[in-house]
Short mmCIF file of N, CA and C in Angstrom, two decimals:
data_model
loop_
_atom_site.label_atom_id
_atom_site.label_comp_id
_atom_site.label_asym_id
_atom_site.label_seq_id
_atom_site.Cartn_x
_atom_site.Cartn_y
_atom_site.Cartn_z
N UNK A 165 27.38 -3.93 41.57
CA UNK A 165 26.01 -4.37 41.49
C UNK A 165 25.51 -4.83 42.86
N UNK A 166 26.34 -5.68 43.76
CA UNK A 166 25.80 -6.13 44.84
C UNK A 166 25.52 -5.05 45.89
N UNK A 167 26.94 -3.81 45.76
CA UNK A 167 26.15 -2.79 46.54
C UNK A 167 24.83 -2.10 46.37
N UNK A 168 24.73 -2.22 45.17
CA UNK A 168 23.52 -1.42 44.72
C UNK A 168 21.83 -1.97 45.35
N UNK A 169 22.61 -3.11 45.58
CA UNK A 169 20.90 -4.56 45.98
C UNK A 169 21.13 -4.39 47.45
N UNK A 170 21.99 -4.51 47.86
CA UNK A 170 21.79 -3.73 49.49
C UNK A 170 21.66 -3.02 49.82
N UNK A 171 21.65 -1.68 49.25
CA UNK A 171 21.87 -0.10 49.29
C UNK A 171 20.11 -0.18 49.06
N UNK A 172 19.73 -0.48 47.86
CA UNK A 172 18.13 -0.68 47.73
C UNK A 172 17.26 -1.58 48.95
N UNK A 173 17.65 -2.92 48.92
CA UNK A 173 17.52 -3.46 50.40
C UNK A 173 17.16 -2.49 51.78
N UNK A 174 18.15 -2.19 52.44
CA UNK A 174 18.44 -1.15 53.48
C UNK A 174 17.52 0.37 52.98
N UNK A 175 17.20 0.68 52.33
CA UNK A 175 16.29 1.54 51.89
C UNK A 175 14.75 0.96 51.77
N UNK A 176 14.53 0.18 51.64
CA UNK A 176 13.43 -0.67 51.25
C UNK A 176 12.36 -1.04 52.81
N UNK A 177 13.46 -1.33 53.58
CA UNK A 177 13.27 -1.95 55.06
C UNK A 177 13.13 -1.02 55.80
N UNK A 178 14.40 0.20 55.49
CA UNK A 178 14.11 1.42 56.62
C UNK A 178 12.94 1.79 56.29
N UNK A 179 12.26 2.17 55.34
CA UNK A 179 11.16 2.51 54.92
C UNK A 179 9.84 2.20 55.43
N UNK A 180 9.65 0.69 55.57
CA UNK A 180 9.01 0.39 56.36
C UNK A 180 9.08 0.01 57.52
N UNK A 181 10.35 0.09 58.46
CA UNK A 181 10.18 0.46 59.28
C UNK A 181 10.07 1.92 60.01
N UNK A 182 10.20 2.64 59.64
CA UNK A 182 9.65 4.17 59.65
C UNK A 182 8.29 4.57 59.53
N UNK A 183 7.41 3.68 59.29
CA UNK A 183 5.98 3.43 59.51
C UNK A 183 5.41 2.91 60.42
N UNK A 184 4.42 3.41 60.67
CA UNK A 184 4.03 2.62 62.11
C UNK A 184 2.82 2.78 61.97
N UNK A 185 1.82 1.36 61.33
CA UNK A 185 0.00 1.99 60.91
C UNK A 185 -0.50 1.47 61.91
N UNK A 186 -1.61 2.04 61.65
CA UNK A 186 -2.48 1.60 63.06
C UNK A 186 -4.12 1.47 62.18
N UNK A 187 -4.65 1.25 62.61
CA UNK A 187 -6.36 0.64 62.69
C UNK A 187 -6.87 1.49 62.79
N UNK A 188 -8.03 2.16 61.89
CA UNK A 188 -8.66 3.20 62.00
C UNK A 188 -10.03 2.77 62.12
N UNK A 189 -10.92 3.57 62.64
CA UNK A 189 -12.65 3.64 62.20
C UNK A 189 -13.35 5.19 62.52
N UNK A 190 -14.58 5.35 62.05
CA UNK A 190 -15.15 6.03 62.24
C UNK A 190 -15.31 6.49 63.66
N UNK A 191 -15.12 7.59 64.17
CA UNK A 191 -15.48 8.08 66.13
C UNK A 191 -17.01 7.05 66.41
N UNK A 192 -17.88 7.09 65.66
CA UNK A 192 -19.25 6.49 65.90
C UNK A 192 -19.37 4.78 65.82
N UNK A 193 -18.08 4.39 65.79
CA UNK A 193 -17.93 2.44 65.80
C UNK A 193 -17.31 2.49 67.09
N UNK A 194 -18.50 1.97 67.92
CA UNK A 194 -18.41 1.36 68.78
C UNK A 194 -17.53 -0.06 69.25
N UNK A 195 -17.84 -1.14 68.02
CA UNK A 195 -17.39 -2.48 67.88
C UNK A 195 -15.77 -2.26 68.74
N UNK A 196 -15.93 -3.71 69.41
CA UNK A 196 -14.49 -3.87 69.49
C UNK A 196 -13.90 -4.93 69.23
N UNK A 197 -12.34 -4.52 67.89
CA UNK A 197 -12.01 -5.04 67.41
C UNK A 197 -10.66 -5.18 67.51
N UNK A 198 -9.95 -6.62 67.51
CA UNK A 198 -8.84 -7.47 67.57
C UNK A 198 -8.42 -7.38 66.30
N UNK A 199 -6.72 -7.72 66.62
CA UNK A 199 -5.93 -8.38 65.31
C UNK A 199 -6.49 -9.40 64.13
N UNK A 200 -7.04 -10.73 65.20
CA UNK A 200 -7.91 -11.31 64.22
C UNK A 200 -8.59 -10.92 63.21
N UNK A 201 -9.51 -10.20 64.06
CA UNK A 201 -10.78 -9.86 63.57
C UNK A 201 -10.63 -8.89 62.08
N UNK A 202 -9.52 -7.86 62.42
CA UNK A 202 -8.65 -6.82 61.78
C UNK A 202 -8.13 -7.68 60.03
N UNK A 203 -7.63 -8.96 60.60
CA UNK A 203 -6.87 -9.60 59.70
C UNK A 203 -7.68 -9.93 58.70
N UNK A 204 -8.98 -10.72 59.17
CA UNK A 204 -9.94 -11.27 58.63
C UNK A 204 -10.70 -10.06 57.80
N UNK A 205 -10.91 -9.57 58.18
CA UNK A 205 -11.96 -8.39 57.42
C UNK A 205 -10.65 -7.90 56.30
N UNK A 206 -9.66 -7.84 56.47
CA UNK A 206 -8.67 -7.29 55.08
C UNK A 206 -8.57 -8.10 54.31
N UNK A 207 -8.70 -9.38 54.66
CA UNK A 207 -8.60 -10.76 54.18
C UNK A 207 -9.91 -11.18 53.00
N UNK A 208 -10.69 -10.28 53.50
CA UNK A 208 -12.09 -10.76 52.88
C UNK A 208 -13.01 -12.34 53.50
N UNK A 209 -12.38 -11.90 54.86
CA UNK A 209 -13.21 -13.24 55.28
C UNK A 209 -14.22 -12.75 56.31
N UNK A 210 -14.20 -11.62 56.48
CA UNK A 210 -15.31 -10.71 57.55
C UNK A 210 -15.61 -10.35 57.02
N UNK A 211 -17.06 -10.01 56.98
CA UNK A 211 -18.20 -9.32 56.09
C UNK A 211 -18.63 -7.94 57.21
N UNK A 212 -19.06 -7.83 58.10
CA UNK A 212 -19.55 -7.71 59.13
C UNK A 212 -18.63 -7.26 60.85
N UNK A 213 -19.15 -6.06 61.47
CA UNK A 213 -18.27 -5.78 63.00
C UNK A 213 -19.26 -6.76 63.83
N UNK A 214 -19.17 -7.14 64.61
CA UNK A 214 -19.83 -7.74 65.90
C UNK A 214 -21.35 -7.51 65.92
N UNK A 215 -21.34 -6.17 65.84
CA UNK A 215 -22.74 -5.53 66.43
C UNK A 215 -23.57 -5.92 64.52
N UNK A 216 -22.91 -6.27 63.60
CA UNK A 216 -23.59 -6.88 62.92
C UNK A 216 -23.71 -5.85 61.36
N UNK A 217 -23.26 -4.35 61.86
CA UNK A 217 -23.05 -3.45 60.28
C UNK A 217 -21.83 -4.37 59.55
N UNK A 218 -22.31 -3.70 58.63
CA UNK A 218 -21.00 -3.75 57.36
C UNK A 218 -20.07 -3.11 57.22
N UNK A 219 -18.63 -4.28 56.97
CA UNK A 219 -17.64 -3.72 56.91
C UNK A 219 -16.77 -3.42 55.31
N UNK A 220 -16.64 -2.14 55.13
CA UNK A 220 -15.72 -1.92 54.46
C UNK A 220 -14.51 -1.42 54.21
N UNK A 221 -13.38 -2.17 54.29
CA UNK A 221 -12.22 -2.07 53.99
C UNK A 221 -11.58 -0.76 52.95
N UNK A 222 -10.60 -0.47 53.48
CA UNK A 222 -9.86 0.15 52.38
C UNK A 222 -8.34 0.28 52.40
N UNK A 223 -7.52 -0.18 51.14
CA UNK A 223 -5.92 -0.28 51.65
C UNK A 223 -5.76 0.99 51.46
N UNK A 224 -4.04 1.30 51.59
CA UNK A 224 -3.30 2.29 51.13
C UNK A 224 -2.38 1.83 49.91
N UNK A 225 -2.03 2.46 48.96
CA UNK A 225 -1.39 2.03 47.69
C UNK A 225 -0.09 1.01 47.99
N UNK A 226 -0.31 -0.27 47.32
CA UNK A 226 0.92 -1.24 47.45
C UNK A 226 2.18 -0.64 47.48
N UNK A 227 2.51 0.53 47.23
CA UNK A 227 4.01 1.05 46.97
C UNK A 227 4.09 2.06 48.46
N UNK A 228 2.95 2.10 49.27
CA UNK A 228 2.93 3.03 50.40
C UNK A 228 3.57 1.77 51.48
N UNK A 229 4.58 2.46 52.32
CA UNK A 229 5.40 1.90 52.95
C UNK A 229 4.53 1.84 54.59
N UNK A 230 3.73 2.52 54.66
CA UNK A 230 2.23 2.23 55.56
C UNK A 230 1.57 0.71 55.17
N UNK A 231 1.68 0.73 54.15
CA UNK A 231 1.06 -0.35 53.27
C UNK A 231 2.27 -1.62 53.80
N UNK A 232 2.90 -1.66 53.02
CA UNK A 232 3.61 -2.67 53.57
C UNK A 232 4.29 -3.21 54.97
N UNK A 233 4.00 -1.97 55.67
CA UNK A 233 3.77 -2.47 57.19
C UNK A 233 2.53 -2.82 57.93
N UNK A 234 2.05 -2.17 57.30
CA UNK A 234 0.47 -3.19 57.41
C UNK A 234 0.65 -4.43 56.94
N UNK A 235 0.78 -4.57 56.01
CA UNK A 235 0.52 -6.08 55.35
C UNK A 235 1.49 -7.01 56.34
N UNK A 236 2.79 -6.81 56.27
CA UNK A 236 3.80 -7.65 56.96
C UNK A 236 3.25 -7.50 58.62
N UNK A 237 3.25 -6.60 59.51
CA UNK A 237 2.61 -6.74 60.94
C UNK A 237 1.08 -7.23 61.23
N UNK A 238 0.33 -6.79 60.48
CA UNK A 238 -0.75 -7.34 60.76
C UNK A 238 -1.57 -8.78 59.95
N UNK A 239 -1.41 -8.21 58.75
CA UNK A 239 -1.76 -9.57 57.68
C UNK A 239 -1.08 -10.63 57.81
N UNK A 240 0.92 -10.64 58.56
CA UNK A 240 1.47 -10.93 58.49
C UNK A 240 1.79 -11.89 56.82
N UNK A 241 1.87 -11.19 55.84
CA UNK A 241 2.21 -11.34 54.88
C UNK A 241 2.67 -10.62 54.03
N UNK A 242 3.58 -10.46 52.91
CA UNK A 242 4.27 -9.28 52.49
C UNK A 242 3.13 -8.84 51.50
N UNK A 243 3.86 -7.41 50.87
CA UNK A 243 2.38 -6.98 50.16
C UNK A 243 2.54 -7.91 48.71
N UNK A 244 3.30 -8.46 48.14
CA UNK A 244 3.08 -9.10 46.88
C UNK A 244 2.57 -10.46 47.01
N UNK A 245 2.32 -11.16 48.44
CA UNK A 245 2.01 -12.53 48.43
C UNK A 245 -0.02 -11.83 48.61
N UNK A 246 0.26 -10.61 49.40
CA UNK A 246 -1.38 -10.18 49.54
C UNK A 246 -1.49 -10.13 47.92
N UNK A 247 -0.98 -9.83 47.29
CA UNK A 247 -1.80 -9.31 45.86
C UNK A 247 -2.14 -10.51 45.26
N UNK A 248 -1.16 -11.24 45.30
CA UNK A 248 -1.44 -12.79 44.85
C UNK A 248 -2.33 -13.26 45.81
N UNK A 249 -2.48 -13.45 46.47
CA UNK A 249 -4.26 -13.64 47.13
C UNK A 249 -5.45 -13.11 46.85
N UNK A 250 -5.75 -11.89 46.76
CA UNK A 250 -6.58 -11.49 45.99
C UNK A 250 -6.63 -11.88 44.53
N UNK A 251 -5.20 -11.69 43.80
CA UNK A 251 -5.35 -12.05 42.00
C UNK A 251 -6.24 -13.40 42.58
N UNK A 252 -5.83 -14.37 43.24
CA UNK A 252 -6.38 -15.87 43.01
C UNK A 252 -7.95 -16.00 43.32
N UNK A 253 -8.29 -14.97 45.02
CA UNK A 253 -9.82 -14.76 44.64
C UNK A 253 -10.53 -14.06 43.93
N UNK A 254 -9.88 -13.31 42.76
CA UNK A 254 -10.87 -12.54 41.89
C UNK A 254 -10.79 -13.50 40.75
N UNK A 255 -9.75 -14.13 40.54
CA UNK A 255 -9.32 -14.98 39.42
C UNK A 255 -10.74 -16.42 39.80
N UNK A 256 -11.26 -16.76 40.90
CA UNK A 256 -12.17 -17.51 41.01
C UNK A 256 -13.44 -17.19 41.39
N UNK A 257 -13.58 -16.06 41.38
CA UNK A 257 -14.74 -15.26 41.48
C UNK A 257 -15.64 -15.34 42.81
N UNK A 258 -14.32 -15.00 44.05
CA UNK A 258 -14.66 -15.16 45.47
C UNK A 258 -14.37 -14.30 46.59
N UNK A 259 -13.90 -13.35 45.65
CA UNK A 259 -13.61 -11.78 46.86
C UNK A 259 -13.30 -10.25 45.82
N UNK A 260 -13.05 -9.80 46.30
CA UNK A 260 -12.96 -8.18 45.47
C UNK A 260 -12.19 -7.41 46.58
N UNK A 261 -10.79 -7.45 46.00
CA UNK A 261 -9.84 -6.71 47.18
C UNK A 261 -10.59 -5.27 47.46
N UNK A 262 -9.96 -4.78 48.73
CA UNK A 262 -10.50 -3.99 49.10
C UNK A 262 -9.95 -2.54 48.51
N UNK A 263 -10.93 -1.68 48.16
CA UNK A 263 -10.27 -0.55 47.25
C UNK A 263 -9.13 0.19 47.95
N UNK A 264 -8.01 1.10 46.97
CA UNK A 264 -6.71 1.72 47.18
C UNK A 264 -7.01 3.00 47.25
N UNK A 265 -6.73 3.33 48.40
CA UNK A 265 -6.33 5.09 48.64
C UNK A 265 -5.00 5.25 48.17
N UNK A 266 -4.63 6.75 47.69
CA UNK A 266 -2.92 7.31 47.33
C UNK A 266 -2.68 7.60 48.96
N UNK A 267 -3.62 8.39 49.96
CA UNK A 267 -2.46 8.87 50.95
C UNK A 267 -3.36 8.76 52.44
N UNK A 268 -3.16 9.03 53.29
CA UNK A 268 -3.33 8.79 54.90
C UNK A 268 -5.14 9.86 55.15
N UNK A 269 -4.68 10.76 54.46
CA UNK A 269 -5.47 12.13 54.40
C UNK A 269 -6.73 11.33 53.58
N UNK A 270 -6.20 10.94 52.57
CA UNK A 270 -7.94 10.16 51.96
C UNK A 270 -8.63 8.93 52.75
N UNK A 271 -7.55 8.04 53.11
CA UNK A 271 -8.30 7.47 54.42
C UNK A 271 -8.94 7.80 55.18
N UNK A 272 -8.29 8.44 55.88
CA UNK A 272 -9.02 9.57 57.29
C UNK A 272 -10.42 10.14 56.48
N UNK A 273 -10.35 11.18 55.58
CA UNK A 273 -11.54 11.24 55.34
C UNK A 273 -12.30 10.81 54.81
N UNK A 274 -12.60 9.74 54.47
CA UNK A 274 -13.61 8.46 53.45
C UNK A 274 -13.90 7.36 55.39
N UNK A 275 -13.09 7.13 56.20
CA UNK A 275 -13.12 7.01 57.69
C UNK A 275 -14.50 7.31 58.16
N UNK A 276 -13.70 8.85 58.77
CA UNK A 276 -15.04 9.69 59.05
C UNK A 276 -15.86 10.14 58.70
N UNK A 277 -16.01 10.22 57.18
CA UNK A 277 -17.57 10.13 56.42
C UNK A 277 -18.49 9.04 56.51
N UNK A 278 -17.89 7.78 57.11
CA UNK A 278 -18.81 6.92 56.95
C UNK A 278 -18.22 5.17 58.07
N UNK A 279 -19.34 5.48 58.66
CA UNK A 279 -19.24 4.40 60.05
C UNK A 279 -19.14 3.13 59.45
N UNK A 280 -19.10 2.27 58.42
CA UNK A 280 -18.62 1.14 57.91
C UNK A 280 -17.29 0.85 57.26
N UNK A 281 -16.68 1.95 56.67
CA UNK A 281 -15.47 2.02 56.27
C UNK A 281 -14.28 1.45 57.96
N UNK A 282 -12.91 1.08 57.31
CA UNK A 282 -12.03 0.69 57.97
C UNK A 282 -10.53 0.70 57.69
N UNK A 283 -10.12 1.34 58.07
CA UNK A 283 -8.60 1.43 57.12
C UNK A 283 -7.61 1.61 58.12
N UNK A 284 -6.17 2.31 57.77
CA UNK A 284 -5.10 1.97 58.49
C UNK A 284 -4.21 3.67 57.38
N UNK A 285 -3.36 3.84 58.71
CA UNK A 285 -2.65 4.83 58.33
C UNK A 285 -1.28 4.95 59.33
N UNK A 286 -0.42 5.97 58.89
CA UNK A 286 0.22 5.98 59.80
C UNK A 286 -0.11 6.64 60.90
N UNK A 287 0.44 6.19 61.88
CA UNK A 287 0.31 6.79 63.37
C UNK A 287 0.49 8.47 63.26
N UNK A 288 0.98 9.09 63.03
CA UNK A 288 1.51 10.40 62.64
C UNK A 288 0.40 11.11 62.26
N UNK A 289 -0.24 10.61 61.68
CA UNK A 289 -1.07 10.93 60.44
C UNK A 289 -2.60 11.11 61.53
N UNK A 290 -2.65 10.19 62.03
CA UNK A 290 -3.80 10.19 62.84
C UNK A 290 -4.65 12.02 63.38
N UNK A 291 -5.62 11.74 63.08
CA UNK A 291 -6.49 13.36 63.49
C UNK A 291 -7.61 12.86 64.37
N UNK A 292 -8.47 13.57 64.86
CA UNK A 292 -8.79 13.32 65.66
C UNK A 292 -10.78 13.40 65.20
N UNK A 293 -10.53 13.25 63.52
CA UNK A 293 -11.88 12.44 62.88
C UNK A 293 -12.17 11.38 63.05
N UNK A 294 -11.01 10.42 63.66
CA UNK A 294 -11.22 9.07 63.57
C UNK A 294 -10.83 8.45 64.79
N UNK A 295 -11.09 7.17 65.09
CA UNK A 295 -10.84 6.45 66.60
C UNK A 295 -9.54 5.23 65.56
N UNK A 296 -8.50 5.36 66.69
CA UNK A 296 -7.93 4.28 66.78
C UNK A 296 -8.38 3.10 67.02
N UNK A 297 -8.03 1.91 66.99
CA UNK A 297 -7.63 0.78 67.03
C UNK A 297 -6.93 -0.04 67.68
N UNK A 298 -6.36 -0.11 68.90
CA UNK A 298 -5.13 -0.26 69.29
C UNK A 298 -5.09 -1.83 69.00
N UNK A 299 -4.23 -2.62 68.23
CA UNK A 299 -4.20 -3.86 68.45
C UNK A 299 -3.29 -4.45 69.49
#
């Protein structure tokens, strides 16, 4: 049994470390944007880029290992303490997590259809519809 919880472990970790997301936006967002700023807007505490449009967020599915390197490097929080943050602000009627894509490819294009969207993918994945992020 104990091999089996390390064997899962060590699978679990390589996983996300084998990801490497990065910060996406539309080619036409100008804004420039920080970790903070990055954190906050996933967070639901940014409404808004600098120059004053609207921002909308979008994750990748909690079980996407993009996902959970996002959450842990940038949110710096794992993805089940994020979900429990959101359960608690929807549970008080003070945020609305940000909607779930299945894969990198629906990011990218929901991205570059539209200059308020904001999301994260893997590096790999990156095309050249969308502007990085570099944090």
């Amino acid at each position: 049994m104990f091999k089996i919880i390390v064997l899962l472990n060590l699978l679990i970790f390589t996983n996300i470390a084998l990801a490497e997301p990065v910060v996406i936006v539309n080619t036409g967002n100008a804004n420039a944007i920080d970790a903070k700023v990055v954190k906050r807007i996933f967070l639901g505490k940014e409404k808004k880029f600098a120059d004053g449009s609207e921002t909308v967020p979008v994750n990748q599915a909690a079980s996407s290992a993009t996902r959970q390197a996002f959450d842990s490097e940038v949110l710096k929080r794992s993805t089940t303490q994020v979900a429990a943050y959101w359960s608690k602000l929807v549970f008080t009627g003070k945020g609305i997590p940000p909607k779930e894509l299945g894969s990198d490819a629906e990011v990218i294009d929901l991205v570059s259809a539209n200059p308020s969207v904001i999301g994260y993918v893997d590096r790999a994945s990156v095309t050249g519809a969308v502007k990085v992020i570099e944090l």
